[in-house]
Structures are given as C-alpha cells and as structure tokens.
PDB file of C-alpha atoms in Angstrom:
ATOM      1  CA  MET A   1     104.029 -16.386 -58.485  1.00 44.00           C
ATOM      2  CA  LEU A   2     103.232 -13.848 -61.178  1.00 46.00           C
ATOM      3  CA  ILE A   3     104.341 -10.272 -60.727  1.00 46.00           C
ATOM      4  CA  ASN A   4     102.374  -7.626 -62.636  1.00 48.00           C
ATOM      5  CA  VAL A   5     104.898  -5.070 -63.777  1.00 47.00           C
ATOM      6  CA  ARG A   6     103.211  -2.003 -65.228  1.00 57.00           C
ATOM      7  CA  LYS A   7     105.286  -0.521 -68.001  1.00 61.00           C
ATOM      8  CA  SER A   8     105.671   3.213 -68.243  1.00 72.00           C
ATOM      9  CA  PRO A   9     103.873   5.016 -71.116  1.00 77.00           C
ATOM     10  CA  LEU A  10     107.235   6.031 -72.582  1.00 81.00           C
ATOM     11  CA  ARG A  11     108.409   2.410 -72.635  1.00 83.00           C
ATOM     12  CA  GLN A  12     105.176   1.347 -74.374  1.00 82.00           C
ATOM     13  CA  ILE A  13     105.606   4.060 -77.004  1.00 78.00           C
ATOM     14  CA  GLN A  14     109.204   2.981 -77.627  1.00 82.00           C
ATOM     15  CA  ARG A  15     108.174  -0.627 -77.986  1.00 85.00           C
ATOM     16  CA  ASN A  16     105.160   0.021 -80.275  1.00 83.00           C
ATOM     17  CA  TRP A  17     106.363   3.139 -82.061  1.00 84.00           C
ATOM     18  CA  GLN A  18     105.152   1.851 -85.431  1.00 86.00           C
ATOM     19  CA  LEU A  19     101.533   1.786 -84.218  1.00 86.00           C
ATOM     20  CA  TYR A  20     101.787   5.288 -82.766  1.00 86.00           C
ATOM     21  CA  LEU A  21     103.330   6.497 -86.018  1.00 87.00           C
ATOM     22  CA  ILE A  22     100.351   5.125 -87.937  1.00 88.00           C
ATOM     23  CA  MET A  23      98.001   6.928 -85.536  1.00 88.00           C
ATOM     24  CA  LEU A  24      99.873  10.198 -85.931  1.00 89.00           C
ATOM     25  CA  ALA A  25      98.638  10.984 -89.471  1.00 87.00           C
ATOM     26  CA  PRO A  26      94.860  10.755 -88.799  1.00 89.00           C
ATOM     27  CA  MET A  27      95.285  12.597 -85.496  1.00 91.00           C
ATOM     28  CA  LEU A  28      97.071  15.447 -87.272  1.00 91.00           C
ATOM     29  CA  VAL A  29      94.295  15.585 -89.885  1.00 91.00           C
ATOM     30  CA  ILE A  30      91.668  15.809 -87.133  1.00 89.00           C
ATOM     31  CA  PHE A  31      93.500  18.525 -85.212  1.00 89.00           C
ATOM     32  CA  ILE A  32      94.345  20.592 -88.311  1.00 89.00           C
ATOM     33  CA  PHE A  33      91.023  20.385 -90.156  1.00 87.00           C
ATOM     34  CA  SER A  34      88.548  19.845 -87.286  1.00 83.00           C
ATOM     35  CA  TYR A  35      89.944  21.555 -84.214  1.00 85.00           C
ATOM     36  CA  GLY A  36      92.100  24.168 -85.928  1.00 84.00           C
ATOM     37  CA  PRO A  37      89.209  26.019 -87.624  1.00 81.00           C
ATOM     38  CA  MET A  38      87.427  26.258 -84.260  1.00 82.00           C
ATOM     39  CA  PHE A  39      89.735  29.198 -83.576  1.00 83.00           C
ATOM     40  CA  GLY A  40      87.489  31.229 -85.884  1.00 83.00           C
ATOM     41  CA  ILE A  41      84.362  30.578 -83.814  1.00 85.00           C
ATOM     42  CA  GLN A  42      85.099  33.715 -81.833  1.00 87.00           C
ATOM     43  CA  ILE A  43      83.994  35.911 -84.758  1.00 88.00           C
ATOM     44  CA  ALA A  44      80.423  34.922 -83.821  1.00 88.00           C
ATOM     45  CA  PHE A  45      80.898  37.140 -80.759  1.00 91.00           C
ATOM     46  CA  LYS A  46      82.638  39.964 -82.624  1.00 89.00           C
ATOM     47  CA  GLU A  47      81.864  42.521 -85.310  1.00 88.00           C
ATOM     48  CA  PHE A  48      84.354  41.020 -87.730  1.00 85.00           C
ATOM     49  CA  ARG A  49      86.207  43.393 -90.029  1.00 83.00           C
ATOM     50  CA  ALA A  50      88.670  41.922 -92.492  1.00 79.00           C
ATOM     51  CA  ARG A  51      91.129  44.793 -92.179  1.00 82.00           C
ATOM     52  CA  ASP A  52      91.349  44.324 -88.397  1.00 83.00           C
ATOM     53  CA  GLY A  53      91.479  40.541 -88.439  1.00 83.00           C
ATOM     54  CA  ILE A  54      89.935  38.220 -85.875  1.00 82.00           C
ATOM     55  CA  TRP A  55      91.889  39.553 -82.901  1.00 84.00           C
ATOM     56  CA  GLY A  56      91.469  43.212 -83.830  1.00 83.00           C
ATOM     57  CA  SER A  57      87.708  43.120 -84.432  1.00 86.00           C
ATOM     58  CA  PRO A  58      85.614  44.548 -81.570  1.00 87.00           C
ATOM     59  CA  TRP A  59      83.893  42.191 -79.146  1.00 89.00           C
ATOM     60  CA  ILE A  60      80.083  42.571 -79.083  1.00 88.00           C
ATOM     61  CA  GLY A  61      78.981  39.482 -77.140  1.00 87.00           C
ATOM     62  CA  PHE A  62      75.689  37.765 -77.979  1.00 90.00           C
ATOM     63  CA  ILE A  63      74.232  40.517 -80.176  1.00 91.00           C
ATOM     64  CA  HIS A  64      74.329  38.384 -83.351  1.00 90.00           C
ATOM     65  CA  PHE A  65      72.495  35.565 -81.584  1.00 91.00           C
ATOM     66  CA  GLN A  66      69.861  37.972 -80.296  1.00 91.00           C
ATOM     67  CA  ASN A  67      69.355  39.437 -83.757  1.00 90.00           C
ATOM     68  CA  PHE A  68      68.957  35.938 -85.205  1.00 91.00           C
ATOM     69  CA  PHE A  69      66.376  34.936 -82.577  1.00 91.00           C
ATOM     70  CA  LYS A  70      64.436  38.164 -83.155  1.00 91.00           C
ATOM     71  CA  SER A  71      64.575  37.849 -86.939  1.00 88.00           C
ATOM     72  CA  TYR A  72      61.279  37.273 -88.741  1.00 87.00           C
ATOM     73  CA  GLN A  73      62.989  34.433 -90.636  1.00 88.00           C
ATOM     74  CA  PHE A  74      64.056  32.534 -87.487  1.00 91.00           C
ATOM     75  CA  ARG A  75      60.822  30.609 -87.040  1.00 91.00           C
ATOM     76  CA  ARG A  76      60.522  29.670 -90.706  1.00 91.00           C
ATOM     77  CA  ILE A  77      64.135  28.553 -91.015  1.00 92.00           C
ATOM     78  CA  LEU A  78      64.056  26.505 -87.808  1.00 91.00           C
ATOM     79  CA  THR A  79      60.718  24.916 -88.742  1.00 92.00           C
ATOM     80  CA  ASN A  80      61.935  23.970 -92.223  1.00 92.00           C
ATOM     81  CA  THR A  81      65.202  22.539 -90.888  1.00 92.00           C
ATOM     82  CA  LEU A  82      63.514  20.430 -88.226  1.00 91.00           C
ATOM     83  CA  GLY A  83      60.709  19.431 -90.592  1.00 92.00           C
ATOM     84  CA  ILE A  84      63.057  18.105 -93.269  1.00 93.00           C
ATOM     85  CA  SER A  85      65.393  16.425 -90.762  1.00 92.00           C
ATOM     86  CA  ILE A  86      62.668  14.684 -88.755  1.00 92.00           C
ATOM     87  CA  TYR A  87      60.873  13.639 -91.948  1.00 93.00           C
ATOM     88  CA  GLU A  88      64.132  12.230 -93.295  1.00 92.00           C
ATOM     89  CA  LEU A  89      64.884  10.415 -90.019  1.00 91.00           C
ATOM     90  CA  ILE A  90      61.428   8.842 -89.692  1.00 93.00           C
ATOM     91  CA  ALA A  91      61.112   7.855 -93.354  1.00 92.00           C
ATOM     92  CA  GLY A  92      64.734   7.091 -94.176  1.00 91.00           C
ATOM     93  CA  PHE A  93      66.159   5.406 -91.082  1.00 92.00           C
ATOM     94  CA  PRO A  94      64.109   2.147 -91.163  1.00 93.00           C
ATOM     95  CA  ILE A  95      64.425   1.540 -94.923  1.00 94.00           C
ATOM     96  CA  PRO A  96      68.140   0.492 -94.950  1.00 94.00           C
ATOM     97  CA  ILE A  97      67.369  -1.906 -92.076  1.00 94.00           C
ATOM     98  CA  ILE A  98      64.482  -3.459 -93.996  1.00 93.00           C
ATOM     99  CA  LEU A  99      66.593  -3.673 -97.162  1.00 93.00           C
ATOM    100  CA  ALA A 100      69.462  -5.336 -95.280  1.00 92.00           C
ATOM    101  CA  VAL A 101      67.131  -7.911 -93.713  1.00 92.00           C
ATOM    102  CA  LEU A 102      65.530  -8.703 -97.081  1.00 91.00           C
ATOM    103  CA  ILE A 103      68.923  -9.092 -98.760  1.00 90.00           C
ATOM    104  CA  ASN A 104      70.116 -11.292 -95.915  1.00 88.00           C
ATOM    105  CA  GLU A 105      67.051 -13.548 -96.269  1.00 86.00           C
ATOM    106  CA  SER A 106      67.621 -14.038-100.000  1.00 83.00           C
ATOM    107  CA  VAL A 107      68.974 -17.498-100.845  1.00 79.00           C
ATOM    108  CA  HIS A 108      69.916 -16.750-104.450  1.00 82.00           C
ATOM    109  CA  GLY A 109      73.488 -15.467-104.582  1.00 79.00           C
ATOM    110  CA  LYS A 110      73.290 -13.743-107.968  1.00 86.00           C
ATOM    111  CA  PHE A 111      69.993 -12.075-107.117  1.00 87.00           C
ATOM    112  CA  LYS A 112      71.406 -10.864-103.790  1.00 86.00           C
ATOM    113  CA  LYS A 113      74.509  -9.408-105.447  1.00 87.00           C
ATOM    114  CA  GLY A 114      72.402  -7.795-108.164  1.00 89.00           C
ATOM    115  CA  VAL A 115      70.103  -6.091-105.664  1.00 88.00           C
ATOM    116  CA  GLN A 116      73.097  -4.868-103.653  1.00 88.00           C
ATOM    117  CA  LEU A 117      74.720  -3.437-106.773  1.00 89.00           C
ATOM    118  CA  ILE A 118      71.541  -1.727-107.996  1.00 91.00           C
ATOM    119  CA  THR A 119      70.741  -0.153-104.627  1.00 91.00           C
ATOM    120  CA  PHE A 120      74.366   0.718-103.817  1.00 90.00           C
ATOM    121  CA  ALA A 121      75.271   2.387-107.130  1.00 90.00           C
ATOM    122  CA  PRO A 122      73.122   5.576-106.802  1.00 91.00           C
ATOM    123  CA  HIS A 123      75.208   6.651-103.804  1.00 91.00           C
ATOM    124  CA  PHE A 124      78.120   7.402-106.135  1.00 91.00           C
ATOM    125  CA  ILE A 125      76.074   9.711-108.354  1.00 89.00           C
ATOM    126  CA  SER A 126      77.103  13.300-107.705  1.00 90.00           C
ATOM    127  CA  THR A 127      74.616  15.626-106.052  1.00 89.00           C
ATOM    128  CA  VAL A 128      74.423  17.818-109.165  1.00 91.00           C
ATOM    129  CA  VAL A 129      73.682  14.898-111.492  1.00 92.00           C
ATOM    130  CA  MET A 130      71.192  13.317-109.115  1.00 91.00           C
ATOM    131  CA  THR A 131      69.327  16.580-108.579  1.00 92.00           C
ATOM    132  CA  ASN A 132      69.108  17.186-112.330  1.00 92.00           C
ATOM    133  CA  MET A 133      67.758  13.655-112.779  1.00 92.00           C
ATOM    134  CA  VAL A 134      65.039  14.323-110.195  1.00 92.00           C
ATOM    135  CA  LEU A 135      64.149  17.666-111.798  1.00 91.00           C
ATOM    136  CA  MET A 136      63.894  15.971-115.198  1.00 92.00           C
ATOM    137  CA  PHE A 137      61.583  13.268-113.810  1.00 92.00           C
ATOM    138  CA  ILE A 138      59.197  15.810-112.245  1.00 91.00           C
ATOM    139  CA  SER A 139      59.462  18.425-115.011  1.00 90.00           C
ATOM    140  CA  VAL A 140      56.155  19.974-116.066  1.00 88.00           C
ATOM    141  CA  TYR A 141      56.747  19.316-119.760  1.00 85.00           C
ATOM    142  CA  GLY A 142      58.341  16.032-120.753  1.00 82.00           C
ATOM    143  CA  GLY A 143      58.839  14.749-117.205  1.00 87.00           C
ATOM    144  CA  LEU A 144      58.079  11.074-116.594  1.00 90.00           C
ATOM    145  CA  VAL A 145      55.874  11.733-113.562  1.00 91.00           C
ATOM    146  CA  ASN A 146      53.716  14.325-115.330  1.00 90.00           C
ATOM    147  CA  ASN A 147      53.436  12.152-118.442  1.00 91.00           C
ATOM    148  CA  ILE A 148      52.050   9.336-116.284  1.00 91.00           C
ATOM    149  CA  ILE A 149      49.622  11.758-114.623  1.00 91.00           C
ATOM    150  CA  VAL A 150      48.393  12.988-118.032  1.00 91.00           C
ATOM    151  CA  ASN A 151      48.003   9.417-119.337  1.00 90.00           C
ATOM    152  CA  PHE A 152      45.682   8.674-116.419  1.00 90.00           C
ATOM    153  CA  GLY A 153      43.563  11.760-117.191  1.00 88.00           C
ATOM    154  CA  GLY A 154      45.145  14.225-114.765  1.00 87.00           C
ATOM    155  CA  THR A 155      46.652  17.644-115.298  1.00 89.00           C
ATOM    156  CA  ARG A 156      50.329  18.532-115.213  1.00 90.00           C
ATOM    157  CA  VAL A 157      51.734  19.687-111.879  1.00 90.00           C
ATOM    158  CA  ASP A 158      54.759  21.928-111.378  1.00 90.00           C
ATOM    159  CA  PHE A 159      56.039  20.008-108.346  1.00 91.00           C
ATOM    160  CA  ILE A 160      59.230  21.991-107.827  1.00 90.00           C
ATOM    161  CA  ALA A 161      57.289  25.270-107.729  1.00 90.00           C
ATOM    162  CA  LYS A 162      54.906  24.134-104.975  1.00 90.00           C
ATOM    163  CA  PRO A 163      56.280  24.395-101.400  1.00 91.00           C
ATOM    164  CA  GLU A 164      54.064  21.545-100.151  1.00 91.00           C
ATOM    165  CA  TYR A 165      55.905  19.026-102.361  1.00 92.00           C
ATOM    166  CA  PHE A 166      59.465  20.162-101.674  1.00 93.00           C
ATOM    167  CA  LYS A 167      60.126  18.187 -98.479  1.00 93.00           C
ATOM    168  CA  SER A 168      58.870  14.925 -99.985  1.00 93.00           C
ATOM    169  CA  ILE A 169      60.913  15.381-103.163  1.00 93.00           C
ATOM    170  CA  TYR A 170      64.053  16.151-101.150  1.00 93.00           C
ATOM    171  CA  VAL A 171      63.628  13.325 -98.639  1.00 93.00           C
ATOM    172  CA  TRP A 172      62.575  10.489-100.941  1.00 94.00           C
ATOM    173  CA  SER A 173      65.176  11.261-103.574  1.00 92.00           C
ATOM    174  CA  GLY A 174      67.789  11.110-100.799  1.00 92.00           C
ATOM    175  CA  ILE A 175      66.413   7.800 -99.547  1.00 93.00           C
ATOM    176  CA  TRP A 176      66.603   6.349-103.049  1.00 93.00           C
ATOM    177  CA  GLN A 177      70.181   7.499-103.426  1.00 92.00           C
ATOM    178  CA  ASN A 178      71.545   6.361-100.060  1.00 92.00           C
ATOM    179  CA  MET A 179      69.500   3.379 -98.868  1.00 92.00           C
ATOM    180  CA  GLY A 180      71.855   0.822-100.432  1.00 91.00           C
ATOM    181  CA  TYR A 181      74.947   2.478 -98.999  1.00 92.00           C
ATOM    182  CA  ASN A 182      73.394   2.835 -95.538  1.00 92.00           C
ATOM    183  CA  SER A 183      72.332  -0.819 -95.526  1.00 92.00           C
ATOM    184  CA  VAL A 184      75.924  -2.091 -95.841  1.00 91.00           C
ATOM    185  CA  ILE A 185      76.686  -1.804 -92.129  1.00 92.00           C
ATOM    186  CA  TYR A 186      73.485  -3.696 -91.262  1.00 93.00           C
ATOM    187  CA  ILE A 187      74.332  -6.421 -93.767  1.00 91.00           C
ATOM    188  CA  ALA A 188      77.748  -6.734 -92.119  1.00 91.00           C
ATOM    189  CA  ALA A 189      76.115  -6.997 -88.687  1.00 91.00           C
ATOM    190  CA  LEU A 190      73.676  -9.637 -89.933  1.00 91.00           C
ATOM    191  CA  SER A 191      76.493 -11.698 -91.438  1.00 89.00           C
ATOM    192  CA  ALA A 192      78.125 -11.899 -87.993  1.00 89.00           C
ATOM    193  CA  ILE A 193      75.132 -13.650 -86.393  1.00 89.00           C
ATOM    194  CA  ASP A 194      75.845 -17.205 -85.233  1.00 89.00           C
ATOM    195  CA  PRO A 195      74.259 -19.667 -87.750  1.00 88.00           C
ATOM    196  CA  SER A 196      73.436 -22.045 -84.887  1.00 91.00           C
ATOM    197  CA  LEU A 197      70.709 -19.601 -83.797  1.00 90.00           C
ATOM    198  CA  TYR A 198      68.934 -20.048 -87.125  1.00 88.00           C
ATOM    199  CA  GLU A 199      69.371 -23.828 -86.944  1.00 89.00           C
ATOM    200  CA  ALA A 200      67.852 -23.948 -83.469  1.00 91.00           C
ATOM    201  CA  ALA A 201      64.963 -21.725 -84.591  1.00 89.00           C
ATOM    202  CA  THR A 202      64.327 -23.975 -87.617  1.00 89.00           C
ATOM    203  CA  ILE A 203      64.218 -27.055 -85.382  1.00 89.00           C
ATOM    204  CA  ASP A 204      61.691 -25.288 -83.154  1.00 87.00           C
ATOM    205  CA  GLY A 205      59.540 -24.594 -86.217  1.00 88.00           C
ATOM    206  CA  ALA A 206      60.058 -20.837 -86.429  1.00 86.00           C
ATOM    207  CA  SER A 207      59.014 -19.085 -89.627  1.00 88.00           C
ATOM    208  CA  LYS A 208      61.216 -16.606 -91.503  1.00 87.00           C
ATOM    209  CA  PHE A 209      59.338 -13.691 -90.010  1.00 89.00           C
ATOM    210  CA  GLN A 210      59.826 -15.094 -86.502  1.00 91.00           C
ATOM    211  CA  LYS A 211      63.556 -15.514 -87.170  1.00 90.00           C
ATOM    212  CA  ILE A 212      63.764 -11.892 -88.284  1.00 90.00           C
ATOM    213  CA  LEU A 213      61.793 -10.729 -85.257  1.00 90.00           C
ATOM    214  CA  HIS A 214      63.566 -12.783 -82.596  1.00 89.00           C
ATOM    215  CA  ILE A 215      67.083 -13.272 -84.036  1.00 91.00           C
ATOM    216  CA  ASP A 216      67.990 -10.678 -86.683  1.00 91.00           C
ATOM    217  CA  LEU A 217      66.593  -7.538 -85.074  1.00 91.00           C
ATOM    218  CA  PRO A 218      67.818  -8.239 -81.500  1.00 91.00           C
ATOM    219  CA  CYS A 219      71.306  -9.109 -82.783  1.00 91.00           C
ATOM    220  CA  ILE A 220      71.667  -5.902 -84.800  1.00 91.00           C
ATOM    221  CA  ALA A 221      69.894  -3.744 -82.193  1.00 90.00           C
ATOM    222  CA  PRO A 222      73.193  -2.281 -80.827  1.00 90.00           C
ATOM    223  CA  THR A 223      74.174  -1.213 -84.343  1.00 91.00           C
ATOM    224  CA  ILE A 224      70.733   0.327 -84.903  1.00 91.00           C
ATOM    225  CA  ILE A 225      70.916   2.254 -81.623  1.00 91.00           C
ATOM    226  CA  ILE A 226      74.404   3.636 -82.298  1.00 90.00           C
ATOM    227  CA  LEU A 227      73.441   4.824 -85.785  1.00 90.00           C
ATOM    228  CA  LEU A 228      70.196   6.293 -84.469  1.00 90.00           C
ATOM    229  CA  ILE A 229      72.137   8.295 -81.878  1.00 89.00           C
ATOM    230  CA  LEU A 230      74.522   9.586 -84.552  1.00 88.00           C
ATOM    231  CA  ASN A 231      71.633  10.512 -86.859  1.00 88.00           C
ATOM    232  CA  CYS A 232      69.894  12.391 -84.046  1.00 86.00           C
ATOM    233  CA  GLY A 233      73.140  14.265 -83.435  1.00 84.00           C
ATOM    234  CA  ARG A 234      73.040  15.469 -87.052  1.00 84.00           C
ATOM    235  CA  ILE A 235      69.365  16.326 -87.084  1.00 85.00           C
ATOM    236  CA  MET A 236      70.010  20.044 -87.683  1.00 83.00           C
ATOM    237  CA  ASN A 237      72.526  19.430 -90.457  1.00 82.00           C
ATOM    238  CA  VAL A 238      70.555  19.611 -93.681  1.00 83.00           C
ATOM    239  CA  GLY A 239      73.060  19.859 -96.535  1.00 78.00           C
ATOM    240  CA  TYR A 240      72.802  23.029 -98.567  1.00 80.00           C
ATOM    241  CA  GLU A 241      74.138  21.709-101.916  1.00 86.00           C
ATOM    242  CA  LYS A 242      71.083  19.705-102.924  1.00 90.00           C
ATOM    243  CA  ILE A 243      68.645  22.250-101.520  1.00 90.00           C
ATOM    244  CA  LEU A 244      70.310  25.116-103.386  1.00 89.00           C
ATOM    245  CA  LEU A 245      70.056  23.152-106.633  1.00 90.00           C
ATOM    246  CA  MET A 246      66.343  22.539-106.049  1.00 91.00           C
ATOM    247  CA  GLN A 247      65.533  25.911-104.533  1.00 90.00           C
ATOM    248  CA  ASN A 248      63.676  28.708-106.304  1.00 88.00           C
ATOM    249  CA  ASN A 249      61.662  31.748-105.282  1.00 89.00           C
ATOM    250  CA  LEU A 250      58.399  29.807-105.378  1.00 90.00           C
ATOM    251  CA  ASN A 251      59.385  27.008-103.013  1.00 90.00           C
ATOM    252  CA  MET A 252      61.509  29.219-100.733  1.00 90.00           C
ATOM    253  CA  PRO A 253      58.941  29.131 -97.873  1.00 90.00           C
ATOM    254  CA  ALA A 254      59.578  25.378 -97.528  1.00 91.00           C
ATOM    255  CA  SER A 255      63.170  25.055 -98.751  1.00 90.00           C
ATOM    256  CA  ASP A 256      65.005  27.765 -96.820  1.00 90.00           C
ATOM    257  CA  VAL A 257      66.935  26.025 -94.011  1.00 91.00           C
ATOM    258  CA  ILE A 258      69.766  27.031 -91.672  1.00 90.00           C
ATOM    259  CA  SER A 259      72.530  25.860 -94.027  1.00 88.00           C
ATOM    260  CA  THR A 260      71.189  27.834 -97.004  1.00 89.00           C
ATOM    261  CA  TYR A 261      70.563  30.842 -94.751  1.00 90.00           C
ATOM    262  CA  VAL A 262      74.193  30.744 -93.562  1.00 89.00           C
ATOM    263  CA  TYR A 263      75.412  30.337 -97.156  1.00 88.00           C
ATOM    264  CA  ARG A 264      73.354  33.288 -98.326  1.00 88.00           C
ATOM    265  CA  LEU A 265      74.429  35.600 -95.507  1.00 87.00           C
ATOM    266  CA  GLY A 266      78.043  34.497 -95.227  1.00 86.00           C
ATOM    267  CA  LEU A 267      79.118  34.144 -98.857  1.00 80.00           C
ATOM    268  CA  GLU A 268      76.651  36.263-100.796  1.00 81.00           C
ATOM    269  CA  GLN A 269      76.151  39.136 -98.347  1.00 84.00           C
ATOM    270  CA  ALA A 270      79.530  38.898 -96.527  1.00 82.00           C
ATOM    271  CA  GLN A 271      77.940  38.973 -93.053  1.00 87.00           C
ATOM    272  CA  TYR A 272      80.611  36.706 -91.637  1.00 87.00           C
ATOM    273  CA  SER A 273      80.007  37.266 -87.936  1.00 90.00           C
ATOM    274  CA  PHE A 274      76.249  36.872 -88.155  1.00 89.00           C
ATOM    275  CA  SER A 275      76.490  33.697 -90.269  1.00 89.00           C
ATOM    276  CA  ALA A 276      79.108  32.286 -87.872  1.00 89.00           C
ATOM    277  CA  ALA A 277      76.701  32.885 -84.985  1.00 91.00           C
ATOM    278  CA  VAL A 278      73.906  31.058 -86.807  1.00 90.00           C
ATOM    279  CA  GLY A 279      76.214  28.160 -87.627  1.00 89.00           C
ATOM    280  CA  LEU A 280      77.420  27.985 -84.014  1.00 89.00           C
ATOM    281  CA  PHE A 281      73.816  27.916 -82.804  1.00 90.00           C
ATOM    282  CA  ASN A 282      73.189  25.002 -85.169  1.00 88.00           C
ATOM    283  CA  SER A 283      76.214  23.077 -83.848  1.00 87.00           C
ATOM    284  CA  VAL A 284      75.279  23.659 -80.203  1.00 89.00           C
ATOM    285  CA  ILE A 285      71.763  22.318 -80.785  1.00 88.00           C
ATOM    286  CA  ASN A 286      73.218  19.218 -82.465  1.00 87.00           C
ATOM    287  CA  THR A 287      75.582  18.640 -79.544  1.00 88.00           C
ATOM    288  CA  VAL A 288      72.782  18.982 -76.993  1.00 89.00           C
ATOM    289  CA  LEU A 289      70.574  16.567 -78.949  1.00 88.00           C
ATOM    290  CA  LEU A 290      73.445  14.072 -79.222  1.00 87.00           C
ATOM    291  CA  VAL A 291      74.015  14.119 -75.468  1.00 88.00           C
ATOM    292  CA  ILE A 292      70.290  13.825 -74.660  1.00 90.00           C
ATOM    293  CA  VAL A 293      69.641  10.940 -77.068  1.00 87.00           C
ATOM    294  CA  ASN A 294      72.776   9.157 -75.869  1.00 87.00           C
ATOM    295  CA  GLN A 295      71.616   9.419 -72.251  1.00 88.00           C
ATOM    296  CA  ILE A 296      68.153   8.118 -73.178  1.00 86.00           C
ATOM    297  CA  ALA A 297      69.692   5.173 -75.042  1.00 84.00           C
ATOM    298  CA  ARG A 298      71.989   4.493 -72.092  1.00 85.00           C
ATOM    299  CA  ARG A 299      69.053   4.280 -69.701  1.00 85.00           C
ATOM    300  CA  VAL A 300      66.738   2.315 -71.992  1.00 81.00           C
ATOM    301  CA  SER A 301      69.358  -0.140 -73.259  1.00 79.00           C
ATOM    302  CA  GLU A 302      72.949  -1.140 -72.584  1.00 78.00           C
ATOM    303  CA  THR A 303      74.179   0.470 -75.795  1.00 78.00           C
ATOM    304  CA  SER A 304      75.423   4.055 -76.055  1.00 77.00           C
ATOM    305  CA  LEU A 305      78.289   6.079 -77.499  1.00 78.00           C
ATOM    306  CA  TRP A 306      79.780   6.687 -74.055  1.00 79.00           C
TER     307      TRP A 306
END
C-alpha cells in the first residue's frame, strides 16, 4: 500500500534550494527591470513636473489620452504603425518557415550549413550599419539599385524621399536581416520529428512536397501558432531606431509611427506625461491583441499560451 505524503512547500525549498537559488537571479532581473519601472506609469495620468516628483505632481486623469485621440496626428501615426506592422507580419512571418523547411529538405550537409551561415549572419549586423547599407544600395547617385535601373534605360529614383516606398524598404530589409535567425526555432522543431514518419511516407510513395504538407507543417504547427500569437502581441511595437535612421522630412507622412512620436515628444520636447500616455496606450492595445489572438488560437486549435 502506497501512501502519498505531500511535502510542505518549505520542505521542498529546503531540499532543492540550489534550484531556487538559480531561479532567484532571473526573477530579480524581471522584477527590477520589468515590473519596477511600471511605478512610473502613473505620470501618464499626471501633469508631471520634475521639481515636484512623481508623487507631488498633480493628478489630471485621462486628459493626456483625450488630447492624443483628438490630435490631428493620431490617425496618421496609428495608420502608419498598423500598416508597417501588418505588412511585416504578412510578408515576414511565413519566410522563416519556408526557409527552415527548405534547409531541412537539403541532403547536402555543407550546402545546408553554408545557407544557414549566410542567412543567419545578417542578424548580428548592428541597426546603424544595416541601415547605412540599405541607404547606400538605394542611393540616387552611385546606389546599386539605381545603377541597375539606369542600365535598363530607366531614370534614377530617390526611394528614401518617396513615402510610398518607405514601408517596403523598411519591411524587406528587416526580413533579409532576420529571416535566418527566426528560422532557427523552426529548424529545431523539424529536427525533432520522428524519422519513421518519413520512412512510412516514402513507402507509401509520397513526394517531397506531400511530406512537407502532411508531416513537416502539422508537426511544427504548435510552434508556428505560439510564435504567431507572440508576434500579434507585438504588432504595435515598431522599433524607432531603424525608422529614425531612415526618416526624413520627405517620407515623414509614411514613417512617423507611435515609437518615433513618443521619442520626439518625450526626449526632444520633454513632454514626459503626454509621451507616457501614448506609450501606455500602445502597450494596452498590444495586451488586448495578445489576449484576443490567444483566445482565437485556443478555440481553433489545441495550442495557446495559456
């Protein structure tokens, strides 16, 4: 007869104190650098004055949010942010999956490693260097793209000065830089597939495309769903570093997004409360989208974050 004796939490901690000690460091980092700064969120609801501090500044409620919603720039900023994010999600999300499947189907070891190295390396190029490379390629005078256009009888185009080209330049340069890095997790998921499934499919006469369609994609579907949920939860987070480096007065109608708007108001114009309100609005929208997409994934499939 087996007796199930449930140990107290204190006894478990005493017995496995080394594991809890290892967990302590990352938990402290999360609380200090992620949860600690959330104390400053309250300035979004105050008229922050540095001399009075956060507690001493007067409470004004949702006035900053109302001013942002009524601003003539609200529609443009929100449209640009969503436009770039959705464009990046639709164009960039499938490419690492396709790359991972193609690499997995390669039978030549050296070729496979070479492709992985070539596609993975651009991820480690700094944003400043990568942006300058892109600007050099599309430069009006001396740029590779314009030289090709001229050689085929066309006229030079100032791509970076035209708002209609900005989103494509931003998105596709990001895809080129990160597709190899983003494919790593899919390659790892593909490597965990049972080889007997491929053997059975070969015996049944399945082609490579049929193996991809009926073995590879269903087996990595949970990984795809989880990453899709996480990407949808970051859909409003368009990084400001690369956009600021590519931004100018001519392409501003297409390049001004929430992150650059917050940077401009918060750091350049010292409107700390207003910029905090805009940033909080951005975070709330991301949280709502994360919850909605997670619920949809939970109902459609058996995979979800929670």
